[in-house]
CSV table of C-alpha atoms in Angstrom, one decimal:
chain,number,residue,atom,x,y,z
A,401,MET,CA,142.3,115.4,124.9
A,402,SER,CA,145.0,117.2,122.9
A,403,GLY,CA,145.9,114.1,120.8
A,404,THR,CA,143.6,111.5,119.1
A,405,LEU,CA,144.2,108.0,117.9
A,406,SER,CA,144.2,107.4,114.1
A,407,CYS,CA,144.0,104.2,112.1
A,408,SER,CA,144.0,103.5,108.3
A,409,ALA,CA,142.6,100.3,107.0
A,410,THR,CA,144.7,100.7,103.8
A,411,ASP,CA,147.9,100.9,105.8
A,412,LEU,CA,147.0,97.9,107.9
A,413,ALA,CA,145.8,95.7,105.0
A,414,VAL,CA,149.3,95.1,103.5
A,415,LEU,CA,150.5,93.7,106.9
A,416,LEU,CA,147.7,91.3,107.6
A,417,GLY,CA,147.7,88.8,104.7
A,418,PRO,CA,144.4,86.9,103.8
A,419,ASN,CA,141.2,88.8,104.7
A,420,ALA,CA,143.4,91.8,105.3
A,421,THR,CA,140.8,94.4,104.5
A,422,ALA,CA,138.2,93.0,106.9
A,423,ALA,CA,140.7,92.6,109.6
A,424,ALA,CA,142.0,96.1,109.2
A,425,ASP,CA,138.4,97.5,109.2
A,426,TYR,CA,137.7,95.7,112.5
A,427,ILE,CA,140.9,96.9,114.2
A,428,CYS,CA,140.4,100.5,113.1
A,429,GLY,CA,136.8,100.3,114.3
A,430,GLN,CA,137.9,99.2,117.7
A,431,LEU,CA,140.6,101.9,117.9
A,432,GLY,CA,137.9,104.4,116.9
A,433,THR,CA,135.7,103.3,119.8
A,434,VAL,CA,138.6,103.6,122.2
A,435,ASN,CA,139.4,107.1,120.9
A,436,SER,CA,135.8,108.1,121.4
A,437,LYS,CA,135.9,106.8,125.0
A,438,PHE,CA,139.1,108.9,125.6
A,439,THR,CA,137.3,111.9,124.3
A,440,ASP,CA,134.3,111.2,126.5
A,441,VAL,CA,136.5,110.8,129.5
A,442,ALA,CA,138.3,114.1,128.7
A,443,PHE,CA,134.9,116.0,128.7
A,444,ALA,CA,133.8,114.2,131.9
A,445,VAL,CA,137.0,115.1,133.7
A,446,ASP,CA,136.9,118.7,132.6
A,447,ASN,CA,133.3,119.2,133.5
A,448,THR,CA,133.7,117.4,136.8
A,449,TYR,CA,136.6,119.7,137.6
A,450,LEU,CA,134.6,122.8,136.8
A,451,LEU,CA,131.6,121.7,138.7
A,452,PHE,CA,133.7,120.9,141.8
A,453,SER,CA,135.3,124.4,141.4
A,454,ALA,CA,131.8,125.9,141.2
A,455,TYR,CA,130.8,124.2,144.4
A,456,LEU,CA,133.9,125.6,146.1
A,457,VAL,CA,133.2,129.1,144.9
A,458,PHE,CA,129.6,128.8,146.1
A,459,SER,CA,130.8,127.8,149.5
A,460,MET,CA,132.3,131.2,149.7
A,461,GLN,CA,128.7,132.5,150.2
A,462,LEU,CA,128.8,130.9,153.6
A,463,GLY,CA,132.1,132.5,154.2
A,464,PHE,CA,130.7,135.9,153.3
A,465,ALA,CA,127.7,135.4,155.5
A,466,MET,CA,129.8,134.5,158.6
A,467,LEU,CA,132.4,137.2,157.9
A,468,CYS,CA,129.6,139.8,157.5
A,469,ALA,CA,127.7,138.5,160.6
A,470,GLY,CA,130.8,138.7,162.8
A,471,SER,CA,131.7,142.2,161.5
A,472,VAL,CA,128.4,143.9,162.4
A,473,ARG,CA,126.9,144.5,165.8
A,474,ALA,CA,124.7,141.7,167.2
A,475,LYS,CA,121.5,143.7,166.7
A,476,ASN,CA,121.9,143.5,162.9
A,477,THR,CA,123.0,139.8,162.5
A,478,MET,CA,119.8,138.4,161.1
A,479,ASN,CA,119.6,141.3,158.6
A,480,ILE,CA,123.1,140.8,157.1
A,481,MET,CA,122.7,137.0,156.9
A,482,LEU,CA,119.4,137.3,155.1
A,483,THR,CA,120.9,139.6,152.6
A,484,ASN,CA,123.6,137.1,151.9
A,485,VAL,CA,121.0,134.4,151.3
A,486,LEU,CA,119.1,136.6,148.9
A,487,ASP,CA,122.2,137.6,147.0
A,488,ALA,CA,122.5,134.0,146.0
A,489,ALA,CA,118.7,133.4,145.5
A,490,ALA,CA,117.9,136.6,143.5
A,491,GLY,CA,121.3,136.4,141.7
A,492,GLY,CA,120.5,132.9,140.6
A,493,LEU,CA,117.2,133.9,138.8
A,494,PHE,CA,118.5,137.2,137.3
A,495,TYR,CA,121.8,135.6,136.1
A,496,TYR,CA,119.7,132.8,134.5
A,497,LEU,CA,117.3,135.2,132.8
A,498,PHE,CA,119.7,137.9,131.7
A,499,GLY,CA,123.2,137.8,133.2
A,500,TYR,CA,124.7,134.8,131.5
A,501,ALA,CA,123.4,136.0,128.1
A,502,PHE,CA,124.8,139.5,128.6
A,503,ALA,CA,128.1,138.0,129.7
A,504,PHE,CA,128.8,135.1,127.3
A,505,GLY,CA,125.9,134.9,124.8
A,506,SER,CA,127.7,134.5,121.5
A,507,PRO,CA,127.9,135.6,118.7
A,508,SER,CA,127.6,139.2,119.9
A,509,ASN,CA,129.3,142.5,119.8
A,510,GLY,CA,132.2,143.7,121.9
A,511,PHE,CA,130.0,145.5,124.4
A,512,ILE,CA,127.4,143.1,125.5
A,513,GLY,CA,126.2,139.5,124.8
A,514,LYS,CA,122.8,138.9,123.1
A,515,GLN,CA,122.2,135.1,123.0
A,516,ASN,CA,121.1,132.4,125.5
A,517,PHE,CA,118.6,134.4,127.5
A,518,GLY,CA,117.0,132.0,130.0
A,519,LEU,CA,119.6,129.5,128.7
A,520,LYS,CA,117.8,129.2,125.5
A,521,ASP,CA,119.6,127.1,122.9
A,522,PHE,CA,121.9,125.8,125.6
A,523,PRO,CA,124.3,124.0,125.9
A,524,THR,CA,126.4,125.3,123.0
A,525,ALA,CA,129.4,123.9,121.2
A,526,THR,CA,131.7,125.8,123.6
A,527,ASN,CA,129.8,126.0,126.9
A,528,ASP,CA,127.9,123.5,129.0
A,529,TYR,CA,125.8,123.8,132.1
A,530,SER,CA,128.9,123.6,134.3
A,531,VAL,CA,130.1,126.9,132.9
A,532,PHE,CA,126.8,128.6,133.7
A,533,LEU,CA,126.9,127.4,137.3
A,534,TYR,CA,130.5,128.5,137.7
A,535,GLN,CA,129.9,131.9,136.4
A,536,TRP,CA,126.8,132.4,138.5
A,537,ALA,CA,128.8,131.6,141.6
A,538,PHE,CA,131.2,134.5,140.5
A,539,ALA,CA,128.3,136.9,140.0
A,540,ILE,CA,126.8,136.4,143.4
A,541,ALA,CA,130.3,136.8,145.0
A,542,ALA,CA,130.4,140.3,143.5
A,543,ALA,CA,127.0,141.1,145.0
A,544,GLY,CA,128.1,139.7,148.4
A,545,ILE,CA,131.0,142.1,148.4
A,546,THR,CA,128.7,145.1,148.0
A,547,SER,CA,126.3,144.0,150.8
A,548,GLY,CA,129.1,144.4,153.4
A,549,SER,CA,129.8,148.0,152.5
A,550,ILE,CA,126.2,149.2,153.2
A,551,ALA,CA,125.5,147.0,156.2
A,552,GLU,CA,123.6,148.1,159.3
A,553,ARG,CA,121.7,151.0,157.8
A,554,THR,CA,120.1,149.9,154.4
A,555,GLN,CA,116.5,149.1,153.8
A,556,PHE,CA,115.8,145.6,152.8
A,557,VAL,CA,114.1,146.4,149.5
A,558,ALA,CA,117.2,148.3,148.4
A,559,TYR,CA,119.2,145.1,148.9
A,560,LEU,CA,116.9,143.2,146.6
A,561,ILE,CA,117.0,145.9,143.9
A,562,TYR,CA,120.7,146.5,143.8
A,563,SER,CA,121.5,142.7,144.0
A,564,SER,CA,119.3,141.9,141.1
A,565,PHE,CA,120.6,144.8,139.0
A,566,LEU,CA,124.2,144.0,139.8
A,567,THR,CA,124.0,140.3,139.0
A,568,GLY,CA,121.6,140.7,136.0
A,569,PHE,CA,123.3,143.6,134.2
A,570,VAL,CA,126.2,145.5,135.7
A,571,TYR,CA,128.6,142.6,136.4
A,572,PRO,CA,127.7,140.6,133.3
A,573,VAL,CA,128.6,143.5,131.0
A,574,VAL,CA,132.1,143.8,132.7
A,575,SER,CA,132.7,140.1,132.5
A,576,HIS,CA,131.8,140.2,128.8
A,577,TRP,CA,134.4,142.9,128.1
A,578,PHE,CA,137.2,141.0,129.7
A,579,TRP,CA,136.4,137.3,129.6
A,580,SER,CA,134.1,136.6,126.6
A,581,PRO,CA,135.8,135.7,123.2
A,582,ASP,CA,133.7,138.6,121.8
A,583,GLY,CA,134.7,141.2,124.4
A,584,TRP,CA,136.5,144.3,123.2
A,585,ALA,CA,139.3,144.1,125.8
A,586,SER,CA,139.4,140.3,126.2
A,587,PRO,CA,142.7,138.4,125.7
A,588,PHE,CA,140.5,135.6,124.3
A,589,ARG,CA,139.1,137.8,121.5
A,590,THR,CA,138.8,135.9,118.2
A,591,GLU,CA,137.9,138.8,115.9
A,592,GLY,CA,139.8,142.1,115.4
A,593,ASP,CA,142.9,143.2,117.2
A,594,LEU,CA,143.7,142.7,120.8
A,595,LEU,CA,143.8,145.7,123.1
A,596,PHE,CA,147.5,146.8,123.0
A,597,SER,CA,148.2,143.5,121.2
A,598,THR,CA,147.5,141.6,124.5
A,599,GLY,CA,144.1,142.3,125.9
A,600,ALA,CA,143.5,143.0,129.6
A,601,ILE,CA,144.7,140.1,131.7
A,602,ASP,CA,142.4,139.4,134.6
A,603,PHE,CA,142.5,135.7,135.1
A,604,ALA,CA,140.0,135.2,137.9
A,605,GLY,CA,138.6,138.6,138.5
A,606,SER,CA,140.7,141.2,140.5
A,607,GLY,CA,138.9,143.7,138.4
A,608,VAL,CA,135.8,141.9,137.0
A,609,VAL,CA,134.7,140.6,140.4
A,610,HIS,CA,136.4,142.4,143.2
A,611,MET,CA,136.6,145.9,141.7
A,612,VAL,CA,133.0,145.7,140.6
A,613,GLY,CA,131.8,144.7,144.0
A,614,GLY,CA,134.0,147.1,145.8
A,615,ILE,CA,133.2,150.2,143.7
A,616,ALA,CA,129.5,149.4,143.9
A,617,GLY,CA,129.8,149.2,147.7
A,618,LEU,CA,131.8,152.4,147.7
A,619,TRP,CA,129.0,154.4,146.0
A,620,GLY,CA,126.3,152.8,148.2
A,621,ALA,CA,128.1,153.7,151.4
A,622,LEU,CA,129.0,157.2,150.2
A,623,ILE,CA,125.4,158.0,149.2
A,624,GLU,CA,124.0,156.6,152.4
A,625,GLY,CA,126.5,158.2,154.6
A,626,PRO,CA,128.2,156.7,157.7
A,627,ARG,CA,126.4,154.8,160.5
A,628,LEU,CA,125.1,156.8,163.4
A,629,GLY,CA,127.9,157.2,166.0
A,630,ARG,CA,130.7,156.2,163.6
A,631,PHE,CA,132.2,159.7,163.7
A,632,ASP,CA,131.9,162.3,166.5
A,633,ASN,CA,131.1,166.0,165.9
A,634,GLY,CA,134.8,166.7,165.4
A,635,GLY,CA,135.1,164.1,162.7
A,636,ARG,CA,137.1,161.7,164.8
A,637,ALA,CA,136.5,158.0,164.0
A,638,ILE,CA,134.8,155.9,166.7
A,639,ALA,CA,135.1,152.2,166.4
A,640,LEU,CA,131.8,150.3,166.0
A,641,ARG,CA,133.2,146.8,166.4
A,642,GLY,CA,131.6,143.7,165.1
A,643,HIS,CA,130.2,141.4,167.8
A,644,SER,CA,132.0,138.2,167.0
A,645,ALA,CA,135.7,137.7,166.1
A,646,SER,CA,134.9,134.0,166.1
A,647,LEU,CA,132.5,134.4,163.1
A,648,VAL,CA,135.0,136.6,161.4
A,649,VAL,CA,137.7,133.9,161.6
A,650,LEU,CA,135.3,131.2,160.6
A,651,GLY,CA,134.2,133.2,157.5
A,652,THR,CA,137.8,134.0,156.6
A,653,PHE,CA,138.8,130.3,156.6
A,654,LEU,CA,135.7,129.4,154.5
A,655,LEU,CA,136.6,132.1,152.0
A,656,TRP,CA,140.2,130.9,151.9
A,657,PHE,CA,138.9,127.4,151.2
A,658,GLY,CA,136.6,128.6,148.5
A,659,TRP,CA,139.3,130.6,146.8
A,660,TYR,CA,140.9,127.4,145.7
A,661,GLY,CA,137.9,127.1,143.4
A,662,PHE,CA,137.9,130.8,142.6
A,663,ASN,CA,141.4,131.0,141.2
A,664,PRO,CA,142.6,127.5,140.1
A,665,GLY,CA,139.1,126.7,138.9
A,666,SER,CA,139.2,129.6,136.4
A,667,PHE,CA,141.2,127.5,134.1
A,668,ASN,CA,137.8,125.8,133.4
A,669,LYS,CA,139.6,122.7,132.1
A,670,ILE,CA,142.4,120.6,133.7
A,671,LEU,CA,143.0,117.9,131.1
A,672,VAL,CA,145.0,120.0,128.7
A,673,THR,CA,148.6,119.2,127.7
A,674,TYR,CA,151.2,121.9,127.0
A,675,GLU,CA,153.8,119.4,125.9
A,676,SER,CA,152.4,116.0,124.9
A,677,GLY,CA,153.9,113.0,126.7
A,678,SER,CA,155.5,115.2,129.5
A,679,MET,CA,154.4,116.4,132.9
A,680,ASN,CA,154.0,119.9,131.4
A,681,GLY,CA,150.3,120.4,131.3
A,682,GLN,CA,147.5,122.5,132.7
A,683,TRP,CA,147.3,120.3,135.8
A,684,SER,CA,150.7,121.8,136.8
A,685,ALA,CA,149.4,125.4,136.1
A,686,VAL,CA,146.4,124.7,138.3
A,687,GLY,CA,148.8,123.7,141.1
A,688,ARG,CA,151.0,126.7,140.6
A,689,THR,CA,147.9,129.0,140.8
A,690,ALA,CA,146.9,127.4,144.1
A,691,VAL,CA,150.4,128.1,145.4
A,692,THR,CA,150.5,131.7,144.3
A,693,THR,CA,147.1,132.3,145.8
A,694,THR,CA,148.3,130.8,149.1
A,695,LEU,CA,151.5,132.8,149.3
A,696,ALA,CA,149.9,136.1,148.5
A,697,GLY,CA,147.3,135.7,151.2
A,698,CYS,CA,149.8,134.5,153.8
A,699,THR,CA,152.1,137.4,153.1
A,700,ALA,CA,149.4,139.9,153.3
A,701,ALA,CA,148.1,138.5,156.6
A,702,LEU,CA,151.6,138.7,158.3
A,703,THR,CA,152.2,142.2,156.8
A,704,THR,CA,148.9,143.4,158.2
A,705,LEU,CA,149.6,141.8,161.6
A,706,PHE,CA,152.8,143.7,162.1
A,707,GLY,CA,151.6,146.8,160.4
A,708,LYS,CA,148.6,147.2,162.7
A,709,ARG,CA,150.8,146.4,165.7
A,710,LEU,CA,153.0,149.4,164.8
A,711,LEU,CA,150.0,151.6,164.2
A,712,SER,CA,147.7,150.7,167.1
A,713,GLY,CA,149.8,148.7,169.5
A,714,HIS,CA,147.5,145.6,169.3
A,715,TRP,CA,147.6,142.2,167.7
A,716,ASN,CA,144.2,142.4,166.0
A,717,VAL,CA,142.7,139.2,164.5
A,718,THR,CA,140.0,140.8,162.5
A,719,ASP,CA,142.5,143.2,160.8
A,720,VAL,CA,144.7,140.2,160.0
A,721,CYS,CA,141.7,138.4,158.4
A,722,ASN,CA,141.0,141.5,156.3
A,723,GLY,CA,144.6,141.6,155.3
A,724,LEU,CA,144.6,138.0,154.2
A,725,LEU,CA,141.5,138.5,152.1
A,726,GLY,CA,143.1,141.6,150.6
A,727,GLY,CA,146.1,139.5,149.5
A,728,PHE,CA,143.7,137.0,147.9
A,729,ALA,CA,141.8,139.8,146.0
A,730,ALA,CA,145.0,141.2,144.7
A,731,ILE,CA,146.5,137.9,143.4
A,732,THR,CA,143.3,136.8,141.8
A,733,GLY,CA,144.0,138.7,138.5
A,734,GLY,CA,147.5,137.4,137.9
A,735,CYS,CA,147.5,134.1,139.9
A,736,SER,CA,148.1,131.9,136.9
A,737,VAL,CA,150.7,134.0,135.0
A,738,VAL,CA,153.3,134.8,137.8
A,739,GLU,CA,155.9,132.9,139.7
A,740,PRO,CA,155.4,132.0,143.4
A,741,TRP,CA,158.1,134.5,144.5
A,742,ALA,CA,156.2,137.3,142.8
A,743,ALA,CA,153.0,136.4,144.7
A,744,ILE,CA,154.9,137.3,147.9
A,745,ILE,CA,155.5,140.8,146.6
A,746,CYS,CA,151.8,141.0,145.6
A,747,GLY,CA,150.6,140.1,149.1
A,748,PHE,CA,153.0,142.5,150.8
A,749,MET,CA,151.9,145.5,148.7
A,750,ALA,CA,148.2,144.5,149.0
A,751,ALA,CA,148.5,144.8,152.8
A,752,LEU,CA,150.0,148.3,152.5
A,753,VAL,CA,147.3,149.3,150.0
A,754,LEU,CA,144.6,148.1,152.4
A,755,LEU,CA,146.1,150.0,155.4
A,756,GLY,CA,146.5,153.1,153.3
A,757,CYS,CA,142.9,152.9,152.0
A,758,ASN,CA,141.6,152.5,155.5
A,759,LYS,CA,143.5,155.6,156.8
A,760,LEU,CA,142.1,157.6,153.8
A,761,ALA,CA,138.6,156.4,154.5
A,762,GLU,CA,138.8,157.6,158.1
A,763,ARG,CA,140.0,161.0,157.0
A,764,LEU,CA,137.2,161.3,154.5
A,765,ARG,CA,134.6,160.1,157.1
A,766,TYR,CA,133.8,157.1,154.9
A,767,ASP,CA,132.1,154.2,156.7
A,768,ASP,CA,132.3,150.7,155.4
A,769,PRO,CA,131.7,148.1,158.2
A,770,LEU,CA,133.6,145.3,156.3
A,771,GLU,CA,136.3,147.5,154.6
A,772,ALA,CA,134.9,146.0,151.4
A,773,ALA,CA,135.5,148.9,149.1
A,774,GLN,CA,139.1,149.3,150.4
A,775,LEU,CA,139.8,145.6,150.4
A,776,HIS,CA,138.2,144.5,147.2
A,777,GLY,CA,138.3,147.8,145.3
A,778,GLY,CA,141.7,149.0,146.3
A,779,CYS,CA,143.5,145.6,146.5
A,780,GLY,CA,141.7,144.5,143.3
A,781,ALA,CA,143.1,147.5,141.4
A,782,TRP,CA,146.6,146.8,142.8
A,783,GLY,CA,146.2,143.2,141.6
A,784,LEU,CA,145.7,144.4,138.0
A,785,ILE,CA,148.8,146.6,138.1
A,786,PHE,CA,150.8,143.8,139.7
A,787,THR,CA,149.9,141.5,136.8
A,788,ALA,CA,151.1,144.1,134.4
A,789,LEU,CA,154.5,144.2,136.2
A,790,PHE,CA,155.2,140.5,136.8
A,791,ALA,CA,153.3,138.4,134.2
A,792,GLU,CA,155.5,135.8,132.6
A,793,GLU,CA,155.5,135.5,128.8
A,794,LYS,CA,155.5,131.6,128.8
A,795,TYR,CA,152.6,131.4,131.1
A,796,LEU,CA,150.6,133.9,129.1
A,797,ASN,CA,151.2,131.9,125.9
A,798,GLN,CA,150.2,128.6,127.6
A,799,ILE,CA,146.9,130.0,128.9
A,800,TYR,CA,145.9,132.6,126.3
A,801,GLY,CA,147.4,131.0,123.2
A,802,ALA,CA,150.9,131.3,121.7
A,803,LYS,CA,151.7,134.7,120.3
A,804,PRO,CA,155.2,135.6,119.2
A,805,GLY,CA,156.5,138.7,121.0
A,806,ARG,CA,153.4,138.8,123.3
A,807,PRO,CA,153.5,141.8,125.7
A,808,HIS,CA,154.0,140.6,129.2
A,809,GLY,CA,155.2,142.0,132.6
A,810,LEU,CA,157.1,145.3,132.6
A,811,PHE,CA,159.6,144.0,135.2
A,812,MET,CA,159.9,140.8,133.2
A,813,GLY,CA,161.1,142.6,130.1
A,814,GLY,CA,157.8,142.7,128.3
A,815,GLY,CA,157.4,146.4,127.8
A,816,GLY,CA,154.6,148.7,128.9
A,817,LYS,CA,151.7,147.6,126.6
A,818,LEU,CA,150.2,145.2,129.2
A,819,LEU,CA,150.4,148.0,131.8
A,820,GLY,CA,148.5,150.2,129.4
A,821,ALA,CA,145.8,147.6,129.0
A,822,GLN,CA,145.5,147.0,132.7
A,823,LEU,CA,145.2,150.8,133.4
A,824,ILE,CA,142.4,151.0,130.9
A,825,GLN,CA,140.6,148.1,132.6
A,826,ILE,CA,140.8,149.9,136.0
A,827,VAL,CA,139.4,153.2,134.4
A,828,VAL,CA,136.5,151.6,132.5
A,829,ILE,CA,135.4,149.4,135.4
A,830,THR,CA,135.5,152.4,137.7
A,831,GLY,CA,133.5,154.5,135.2
A,832,TRP,CA,131.0,151.8,134.3
A,833,VAL,CA,130.1,150.8,137.9
A,834,SER,CA,130.1,154.4,139.1
A,835,ALA,CA,127.7,155.4,136.3
A,836,THR,CA,125.3,152.4,136.8
A,837,MET,CA,125.4,151.6,140.5
A,838,GLY,CA,126.0,155.2,141.6
A,839,THR,CA,123.0,156.3,139.7
A,840,LEU,CA,120.9,153.4,141.1
A,841,PHE,CA,121.8,154.2,144.7
A,842,PHE,CA,121.1,157.9,144.1
A,843,ILE,CA,117.7,157.1,142.7
A,844,LEU,CA,116.9,154.8,145.7
A,845,LYS,CA,117.9,157.6,148.1
A,846,LYS,CA,115.6,160.1,146.3
A,847,MET,CA,112.8,157.6,146.5
A,848,LYS,CA,113.5,157.1,150.2
A,849,LEU,CA,114.1,153.4,149.7
A,850,LEU,CA,117.8,153.4,150.6
A,851,ARG,CA,118.4,154.1,154.3
A,852,ILE,CA,116.4,153.1,157.4
A,853,SER,CA,115.2,155.7,159.9
A,854,ALA,CA,117.5,156.8,162.7
A,855,GLU,CA,115.2,155.2,165.3
A,856,ASP,CA,115.3,151.8,163.5
A,857,GLU,CA,119.1,152.1,163.2
A,858,MET,CA,119.6,152.7,166.8
A,859,ALA,CA,117.3,149.9,167.9
A,860,GLY,CA,118.8,147.5,165.4
A,861,MET,CA,117.4,146.1,162.2
A,862,ASP,CA,116.8,142.6,163.6
A,863,MET,CA,114.2,143.8,166.0
A,864,THR,CA,112.6,146.5,163.9
A,865,ARG,CA,112.7,144.8,160.5
A,866,HIS,CA,113.1,141.1,161.1
A,867,GLY,CA,110.9,140.2,164.1
A,868,GLY,CA,113.6,139.6,166.7
A,869,PHE,CA,117.2,139.3,167.5
A,870,ALA,CA,119.4,136.5,166.1
A,871,TYR,CA,120.5,135.3,169.5
A,872,MET,CA,117.6,134.0,171.6
A,873,TYR,CA,118.2,132.3,174.9
A,874,PHE,CA,114.6,131.3,175.4
A,875,ASP,CA,111.9,130.4,172.9
A,876,ASP,CA,109.0,132.6,171.9
A,877,ASP,CA,106.5,130.8,174.2
A,878,GLU,CA,108.6,131.4,177.3
A,879,CYS,CA,109.0,135.0,176.3
A,880,HIS,CA,105.3,135.4,175.9
A,881,LYS,CA,104.6,133.8,179.3
A,882,ALA,CA,107.2,136.1,180.9
A,883,ILE,CA,105.5,139.2,179.5
A,884,GLN,CA,102.0,138.0,180.7
A,885,LEU,CA,103.3,137.3,184.2
A,886,ARG,CA,104.7,140.8,184.4
A,887,LYS,CA,101.3,142.2,183.5
A,888,VAL,CA,99.1,140.1,185.8
A,889,GLN,CA,101.2,139.5,188.9
A,890,PRO,CA,101.4,142.2,191.6
A,891,ARG,CA,104.8,143.5,192.7
A,892,SER,CA,106.0,142.3,196.0
A,893,PRO,CA,108.6,143.8,198.3
A,894,SER,CA,111.8,141.9,198.7
A,895,PRO,CA,113.4,141.4,202.1
A,896,SER,CA,115.6,144.4,201.5
A,897,GLY,CA,112.6,146.5,200.9
A,898,VAL,CA,113.1,146.8,197.1
A,899,THR,CA,110.0,146.1,195.1
A,900,THR,CA,110.4,143.3,192.6
A,901,THR,CA,108.3,141.9,189.7
A,902,PRO,CA,108.0,138.1,189.2
A,903,VAL,CA,109.4,136.8,186.0
């Protein structure tokens, strides 16, 4: 809690008459006990809030799984769902062993953390287990983004290698730069000067999560090349549509639900007052963040709906779902420091960015089954720029600490320093992920561990790599019996004279 009860036995003694000192000590002791209980309740409320937010973010893994499954062809459904499960499983171990330490292990230098490997000497004075769980859910979200970009043609072992490397090293280093109190570009930096007197503002991860996942997927898809049949000999794009719009919609709504843990949950605490004794506290900022998140997504969905109608002549539900998610990815960076009306602008522009990136991808013969690089990378970058244009000074001071003359949104009269910090964030994330993940995917390709064979790709990875299709209308015993009957029973002519085989 922001305020504590205080009591002085000396002050009370003069008011209590005989036995004043003993009475005063007793009263102060009771008040001290009550104060400790209030402090305990504050910790319990904040940790419960963060744990609940972590559960919401983790539920997004189911959203990713359903979205990915619906966006690929039926013959690759088991493969993509298994990769989503392993993103969480492998990511859990590697984030525990290395990732959390690289991201938040303190004290450390500005580049990388170096404490708490395997959660040694944990919890600390500033971080409890709820913080670890919440940050792990973010790390596996970045890995889930990448898996969609390279779907339908990637060897399974490559998924395991890149997912472990991304969650254990690449993503944690970026999160250290921008979120750790020791990070060189963090607005929470406690030692040294802030970058452009402000630090890079990326509240819930338009850059740290979405750009990292999107750029990693970009390099994976570029190095692998497009799926067979995605472009004809003349370079014209041929749609390889996903097999289930129902799963796409289900996954989208699950992600929408989880985003209320992703963005509002990034406050980490809810029981913080901005003005004691008033309704002006972090609980209100949490609500505002949920509203800005909602408005950006809704606006992006409607903009995409009408934009695709003009471009293709169809009302396409899967495109609208991607537009909605693009709006969410964009608002994530500045959701807590902008007004609701600004979120509408963010969502509108995010939809245009997504449409433009998709057109560019077709021209460059770039194939991403889930539009993950365009959606998370392109819209994430726009979200960082949007924050630099519309961030409110009062909200920045509430969340990142009061600082007279703090640089804020360019369009809000805050000058261009925040824009400079945000552009640097875009450049360094792009460079870091390109250097690390691009190199990893290149090495995997040279070692012939990246892409499956053309024969396996045409047949589908479920049958060639996972033992059977995801959708079975009879069990294995019935299938086996049918095969045996075909082998042992003779063919018999039908009344029409056509020879048939019993099944």
